[in-house]
């Protein structure tokens, strides 16, 4: 890819990656990691799209101002990059908490989008298990995962060296939490979610040493399922036409754990969109 710095404010520039390609633009956003998290994934889309990635302020090679980490500011930064690169009617793909930015941007700038793809990003960070009639167990009662059997946090280890400031991470992932309002989204939507497999398959990944640990794991399993069900219901209310896909056994970084599935779904979704 080519790397460039794009100014979105007088003293703030963002790192933008250009993987090249042919076709309409596709823009990748991450949550609190740089857009280099897509280095292995993005080139596989260049046969169908002109592929870009944007690293949000405060992360990686982008500037790190003391302020400006609200979802609205992130959407404004995104618009700034779109304007500098003259991106029109892009397919916007966001992972995890970047989904909040997608929702706000889509409501405010519908003319700049062909569609939205949420990669485990059409969620509601303001909801707790109690809000959906469930309860998470005490963390101390859960069994430990068996080494090499559970892949919840598989991501490129090279990104460990980015050394994200914990204050900035909190500003992005905690302080900027907001309830999504999908009612303003007019672009077509594809929402891909990680999904747990059958409980016995999940349990096989843990060293369960007591009935208490098994019960705690089952409680966490049920609460997680309840949250995902509510998130999908909320999306469906705001965007009735949204395509919702679950990938059993995928983890949060589904474009790594289930790369072929995610590529297939994005390509199929793009084929249904109106030409740019």
GROMACS .gro file of C-alpha atoms in nm:
model
  276
    1UNK     CA    1   0.000   0.000   0.000
    2UNK     CA    2   0.087   0.365  -0.032
    3UNK     CA    3   0.085   0.574   0.286
    4UNK     CA    4  -0.004   0.941   0.304
    5UNK     CA    5  -0.096   1.196   0.569
    6UNK     CA    6  -0.424   1.383   0.524
    7UNK     CA    7  -0.497   1.700   0.719
    8UNK     CA    8  -0.844   1.708   0.875
    9UNK     CA    9  -0.775   2.010   1.095
   10UNK     CA   10  -0.501   2.273   1.096
   11UNK     CA   11  -0.291   2.071   1.342
   12UNK     CA   12  -0.430   1.719   1.295
   13UNK     CA   13  -0.332   1.478   1.018
   14UNK     CA   14  -0.445   1.119   0.978
   15UNK     CA   15  -0.262   0.824   0.830
   16UNK     CA   16  -0.438   0.698   0.516
   17UNK     CA   17  -0.342   0.372   0.344
   18UNK     CA   18  -0.415   0.314  -0.024
   19UNK     CA   19  -0.398  -0.050  -0.132
   20UNK     CA   20  -0.494   0.037  -0.490
   21UNK     CA   21  -0.739  -0.169  -0.688
   22UNK     CA   22  -1.012  -0.114  -0.943
   23UNK     CA   23  -1.376  -0.028  -0.899
   24UNK     CA   24  -1.568   0.195  -0.656
   25UNK     CA   25  -1.398   0.307  -0.334
   26UNK     CA   26  -1.409   0.094  -0.021
   27UNK     CA   27  -1.292   0.253   0.304
   28UNK     CA   28  -1.183   0.051   0.609
   29UNK     CA   29  -1.199   0.182   0.967
   30UNK     CA   30  -1.080   0.013   1.285
   31UNK     CA   31  -1.170   0.076   1.648
   32UNK     CA   32  -0.864   0.146   1.864
   33UNK     CA   33  -0.602  -0.016   1.638
   34UNK     CA   34  -0.446   0.140   1.331
   35UNK     CA   35  -0.578   0.055   0.988
   36UNK     CA   36  -0.270  -0.168   0.948
   37UNK     CA   37  -0.484  -0.433   1.119
   38UNK     CA   38  -0.622  -0.485   0.766
   39UNK     CA   39  -0.283  -0.529   0.597
   40UNK     CA   40  -0.345  -0.897   0.518
   41UNK     CA   41  -0.716  -0.857   0.447
   42UNK     CA   42  -0.743  -0.541   0.235
   43UNK     CA   43  -0.540  -0.656  -0.069
   44UNK     CA   44  -0.790  -0.937  -0.125
   45UNK     CA   45  -1.058  -0.676  -0.203
   46UNK     CA   46  -0.860  -0.484  -0.466
   47UNK     CA   47  -0.997  -0.691  -0.753
   48UNK     CA   48  -1.338  -0.534  -0.695
   49UNK     CA   49  -1.268  -0.204  -0.517
   50UNK     CA   50  -1.026   0.083  -0.481
   51UNK     CA   51  -0.936   0.011  -0.117
   52UNK     CA   52  -0.842   0.270   0.144
   53UNK     CA   53  -0.788   0.255   0.518
   54UNK     CA   54  -0.800   0.541   0.766
   55UNK     CA   55  -0.624   0.537   1.103
   56UNK     CA   56  -0.824   0.740   1.353
   57UNK     CA   57  -0.668   1.029   1.545
   58UNK     CA   58  -0.472   0.924   1.850
   59UNK     CA   59  -0.367   0.592   1.699
   60UNK     CA   60  -0.060   0.469   1.512
   61UNK     CA   61   0.094   0.727   1.279
   62UNK     CA   62  -0.203   0.965   1.301
   63UNK     CA   63  -0.164   1.274   1.518
   64UNK     CA   64  -0.250   1.254   1.887
   65UNK     CA   65  -0.415   1.574   2.002
   66UNK     CA   66  -0.535   1.606   2.360
   67UNK     CA   67  -0.899   1.627   2.253
   68UNK     CA   68  -1.130   1.529   1.970
   69UNK     CA   69  -1.222   1.167   2.041
   70UNK     CA   70  -1.600   1.189   2.033
   71UNK     CA   71  -1.791   0.987   1.776
   72UNK     CA   72  -1.902   1.309   1.610
   73UNK     CA   73  -1.543   1.429   1.572
   74UNK     CA   74  -1.443   1.093   1.427
   75UNK     CA   75  -1.725   1.127   1.173
   76UNK     CA   76  -1.607   1.479   1.091
   77UNK     CA   77  -1.251   1.351   1.046
   78UNK     CA   78  -1.383   1.083   0.812
   79UNK     CA   79  -1.561   1.346   0.604
   80UNK     CA   80  -1.240   1.546   0.590
   81UNK     CA   81  -1.053   1.251   0.441
   82UNK     CA   82  -1.336   1.183   0.195
   83UNK     CA   83  -1.316   1.544   0.079
   84UNK     CA   84  -0.938   1.550   0.038
   85UNK     CA   85  -0.939   1.222  -0.154
   86UNK     CA   86  -1.256   1.319  -0.343
   87UNK     CA   87  -1.425   0.995  -0.245
   88UNK     CA   88  -1.780   0.972  -0.370
   89UNK     CA   89  -2.030   0.696  -0.288
   90UNK     CA   90  -1.790   0.471  -0.100
   91UNK     CA   91  -1.862   0.140   0.066
   92UNK     CA   92  -1.769   0.205   0.430
   93UNK     CA   93  -1.652  -0.087   0.645
   94UNK     CA   94  -1.607  -0.049   1.020
   95UNK     CA   95  -1.487  -0.293   1.285
   96UNK     CA   96  -1.602  -0.301   1.649
   97UNK     CA   97  -1.641   0.049   1.800
   98UNK     CA   98  -1.579   0.207   1.458
   99UNK     CA   99  -1.939   0.103   1.394
  100UNK     CA  100  -2.052   0.404   1.597
  101UNK     CA  101  -1.874   0.629   1.349
  102UNK     CA  102  -2.040   0.453   1.055
  103UNK     CA  103  -2.387   0.513   1.199
  104UNK     CA  104  -2.333   0.885   1.259
  105UNK     CA  105  -2.159   0.940   0.925
  106UNK     CA  106  -2.434   0.758   0.734
  107UNK     CA  107  -2.707   0.971   0.892
  108UNK     CA  108  -2.526   1.297   0.817
  109UNK     CA  109  -2.372   1.225   0.476
  110UNK     CA  110  -2.593   0.975   0.291
  111UNK     CA  111  -2.484   1.112  -0.047
  112UNK     CA  112  -2.125   0.993   0.014
  113UNK     CA  113  -2.210   0.625   0.064
  114UNK     CA  114  -2.309   0.320  -0.139
  115UNK     CA  115  -2.346   0.107   0.170
  116UNK     CA  116  -2.227   0.021   0.520
  117UNK     CA  117  -2.062  -0.298   0.645
  118UNK     CA  118  -2.045  -0.348   1.021
  119UNK     CA  119  -1.790  -0.608   1.136
  120UNK     CA  120  -1.922  -0.683   1.484
  121UNK     CA  121  -1.983  -0.309   1.494
  122UNK     CA  122  -2.364  -0.278   1.493
  123UNK     CA  123  -2.374  -0.305   1.871
  124UNK     CA  124  -2.493  -0.089   2.159
  125UNK     CA  125  -2.210  -0.019   2.406
  126UNK     CA  126  -2.452   0.147   2.648
  127UNK     CA  127  -2.642  -0.177   2.716
  128UNK     CA  128  -2.552  -0.418   2.995
  129UNK     CA  129  -2.659  -0.777   3.043
  130UNK     CA  130  -2.907  -0.658   3.307
  131UNK     CA  131  -3.075  -0.438   3.045
  132UNK     CA  132  -3.165  -0.750   2.846
  133UNK     CA  133  -3.280  -0.957   3.142
  134UNK     CA  134  -2.955  -1.147   3.190
  135UNK     CA  135  -2.662  -1.140   3.429
  136UNK     CA  136  -2.292  -1.186   3.372
  137UNK     CA  137  -2.119  -1.416   3.623
  138UNK     CA  138  -1.846  -1.308   3.860
  139UNK     CA  139  -1.531  -1.318   3.647
  140UNK     CA  140  -1.347  -1.505   3.922
  141UNK     CA  141  -1.586  -1.800   3.889
  142UNK     CA  142  -1.517  -1.857   3.520
  143UNK     CA  143  -1.283  -2.138   3.405
  144UNK     CA  144  -0.964  -2.053   3.224
  145UNK     CA  145  -0.940  -2.107   2.849
  146UNK     CA  146  -0.719  -2.390   2.732
  147UNK     CA  147  -0.406  -2.253   2.566
  148UNK     CA  148  -0.433  -2.270   2.190
  149UNK     CA  149  -0.800  -2.372   2.194
  150UNK     CA  150  -0.968  -2.033   2.233
  151UNK     CA  151  -0.896  -1.749   1.989
  152UNK     CA  152  -1.099  -1.458   2.120
  153UNK     CA  153  -0.828  -1.198   2.070
  154UNK     CA  154  -0.630  -1.310   1.768
  155UNK     CA  155  -0.491  -1.004   1.596
  156UNK     CA  156  -0.156  -0.925   1.433
  157UNK     CA  157   0.096  -0.917   1.715
  158UNK     CA  158   0.295  -0.658   1.522
  159UNK     CA  159   0.032  -0.408   1.632
  160UNK     CA  160   0.138  -0.452   1.994
  161UNK     CA  161   0.419  -0.208   1.930
  162UNK     CA  162   0.175   0.074   1.857
  163UNK     CA  163   0.160   0.144   2.232
  164UNK     CA  164  -0.178   0.313   2.239
  165UNK     CA  165  -0.200   0.572   2.515
  166UNK     CA  166  -0.443   0.428   2.774
  167UNK     CA  167  -0.601   0.773   2.814
  168UNK     CA  168  -0.675   0.787   2.441
  169UNK     CA  169  -0.800   0.430   2.438
  170UNK     CA  170  -1.043   0.515   2.718
  171UNK     CA  171  -1.154   0.828   2.531
  172UNK     CA  172  -1.233   0.620   2.222
  173UNK     CA  173  -1.381   0.307   2.378
  174UNK     CA  174  -1.541   0.425   2.704
  175UNK     CA  175  -1.591   0.801   2.713
  176UNK     CA  176  -1.727   0.813   2.357
  177UNK     CA  177  -1.990   0.545   2.409
  178UNK     CA  178  -2.328   0.639   2.268
  179UNK     CA  179  -2.649   0.459   2.194
  180UNK     CA  180  -2.674   0.400   1.818
  181UNK     CA  181  -2.962   0.563   1.634
  182UNK     CA  182  -3.010   0.372   1.312
  183UNK     CA  183  -3.321   0.565   1.209
  184UNK     CA  184  -3.115   0.810   1.007
  185UNK     CA  185  -2.932   0.540   0.811
  186UNK     CA  186  -3.055   0.528   0.451
  187UNK     CA  187  -2.768   0.337   0.293
  188UNK     CA  188  -2.795  -0.041   0.251
  189UNK     CA  189  -2.648  -0.227   0.549
  190UNK     CA  190  -2.461  -0.552   0.596
  191UNK     CA  191  -2.398  -0.642   0.960
  192UNK     CA  192  -2.172  -0.939   1.029
  193UNK     CA  193  -2.156  -1.066   1.387
  194UNK     CA  194  -1.939  -1.318   1.563
  195UNK     CA  195  -2.152  -1.595   1.708
  196UNK     CA  196  -2.095  -1.862   1.965
  197UNK     CA  197  -2.125  -2.220   1.857
  198UNK     CA  198  -2.318  -2.478   2.062
  199UNK     CA  199  -2.238  -2.457   2.432
  200UNK     CA  200  -2.062  -2.794   2.440
  201UNK     CA  201  -1.823  -2.673   2.167
  202UNK     CA  202  -1.754  -2.352   2.360
  203UNK     CA  203  -1.701  -2.545   2.682
  204UNK     CA  204  -1.443  -2.768   2.511
  205UNK     CA  205  -1.214  -2.464   2.493
  206UNK     CA  206  -1.198  -2.426   2.872
  207UNK     CA  207  -1.039  -2.617   3.157
  208UNK     CA  208  -1.359  -2.669   3.358
  209UNK     CA  209  -1.278  -2.810   3.702
  210UNK     CA  210  -1.610  -2.786   3.884
  211UNK     CA  211  -1.986  -2.766   3.836
  212UNK     CA  212  -1.966  -2.404   3.955
  213UNK     CA  213  -1.729  -2.315   3.674
  214UNK     CA  214  -1.948  -2.486   3.416
  215UNK     CA  215  -2.256  -2.303   3.547
  216UNK     CA  216  -2.071  -1.969   3.535
  217UNK     CA  217  -1.959  -2.033   3.178
  218UNK     CA  218  -2.314  -2.124   3.077
  219UNK     CA  219  -2.439  -1.803   3.242
  220UNK     CA  220  -2.188  -1.594   3.046
  221UNK     CA  221  -2.283  -1.780   2.728
  222UNK     CA  222  -2.655  -1.703   2.778
  223UNK     CA  223  -2.594  -1.337   2.866
  224UNK     CA  224  -2.376  -1.286   2.560
  225UNK     CA  225  -2.642  -1.441   2.338
  226UNK     CA  226  -2.907  -1.213   2.490
  227UNK     CA  227  -2.698  -0.903   2.417
  228UNK     CA  228  -2.636  -1.001   2.055
  229UNK     CA  229  -3.004  -1.074   2.007
  230UNK     CA  230  -3.099  -0.728   2.136
  231UNK     CA  231  -2.834  -0.556   1.923
  232UNK     CA  232  -2.967  -0.723   1.612
  233UNK     CA  233  -3.325  -0.636   1.703
  234UNK     CA  234  -3.232  -0.269   1.746
  235UNK     CA  235  -3.060  -0.265   1.408
  236UNK     CA  236  -3.358  -0.430   1.242
  237UNK     CA  237  -3.597  -0.171   1.389
  238UNK     CA  238  -3.389   0.117   1.249
  239UNK     CA  239  -3.294  -0.049   0.920
  240UNK     CA  240  -3.554  -0.316   0.838
  241UNK     CA  241  -3.375  -0.411   0.516
  242UNK     CA  242  -3.040  -0.474   0.687
  243UNK     CA  243  -2.871  -0.803   0.599
  244UNK     CA  244  -2.762  -0.970   0.922
  245UNK     CA  245  -2.508  -1.252   0.912
  246UNK     CA  246  -2.375  -1.453   1.205
  247UNK     CA  247  -2.048  -1.644   1.181
  248UNK     CA  248  -2.044  -1.927   1.438
  249UNK     CA  249  -1.704  -1.971   1.594
  250UNK     CA  250  -1.570  -1.636   1.468
  251UNK     CA  251  -1.398  -1.402   1.710
  252UNK     CA  252  -1.404  -1.024   1.732
  253UNK     CA  253  -1.138  -0.999   1.460
  254UNK     CA  254  -1.354  -1.195   1.219
  255UNK     CA  255  -1.172  -1.065   0.913
  256UNK     CA  256  -0.879  -1.269   1.044
  257UNK     CA  257  -1.048  -1.568   1.207
  258UNK     CA  258  -1.306  -1.607   0.925
  259UNK     CA  259  -1.145  -1.418   0.639
  260UNK     CA  260  -1.304  -1.620   0.357
  261UNK     CA  261  -1.653  -1.580   0.506
  262UNK     CA  262  -1.618  -1.204   0.548
  263UNK     CA  263  -1.478  -1.157   0.196
  264UNK     CA  264  -1.763  -1.362   0.051
  265UNK     CA  265  -2.028  -1.163   0.235
  266UNK     CA  266  -1.881  -0.824   0.140
  267UNK     CA  267  -1.852  -0.920  -0.226
  268UNK     CA  268  -2.207  -1.058  -0.238
  269UNK     CA  269  -2.343  -0.749  -0.062
  270UNK     CA  270  -2.159  -0.513  -0.298
  271UNK     CA  271  -2.308  -0.695  -0.595
  272UNK     CA  272  -2.656  -0.590  -0.478
  273UNK     CA  273  -2.572  -0.220  -0.456
  274UNK     CA  274  -2.658   0.041  -0.712
  275UNK     CA  275  -2.361   0.119  -0.936
  276UNK     CA  276  -2.169   0.432  -0.832
   0.00000   0.00000   0.00000
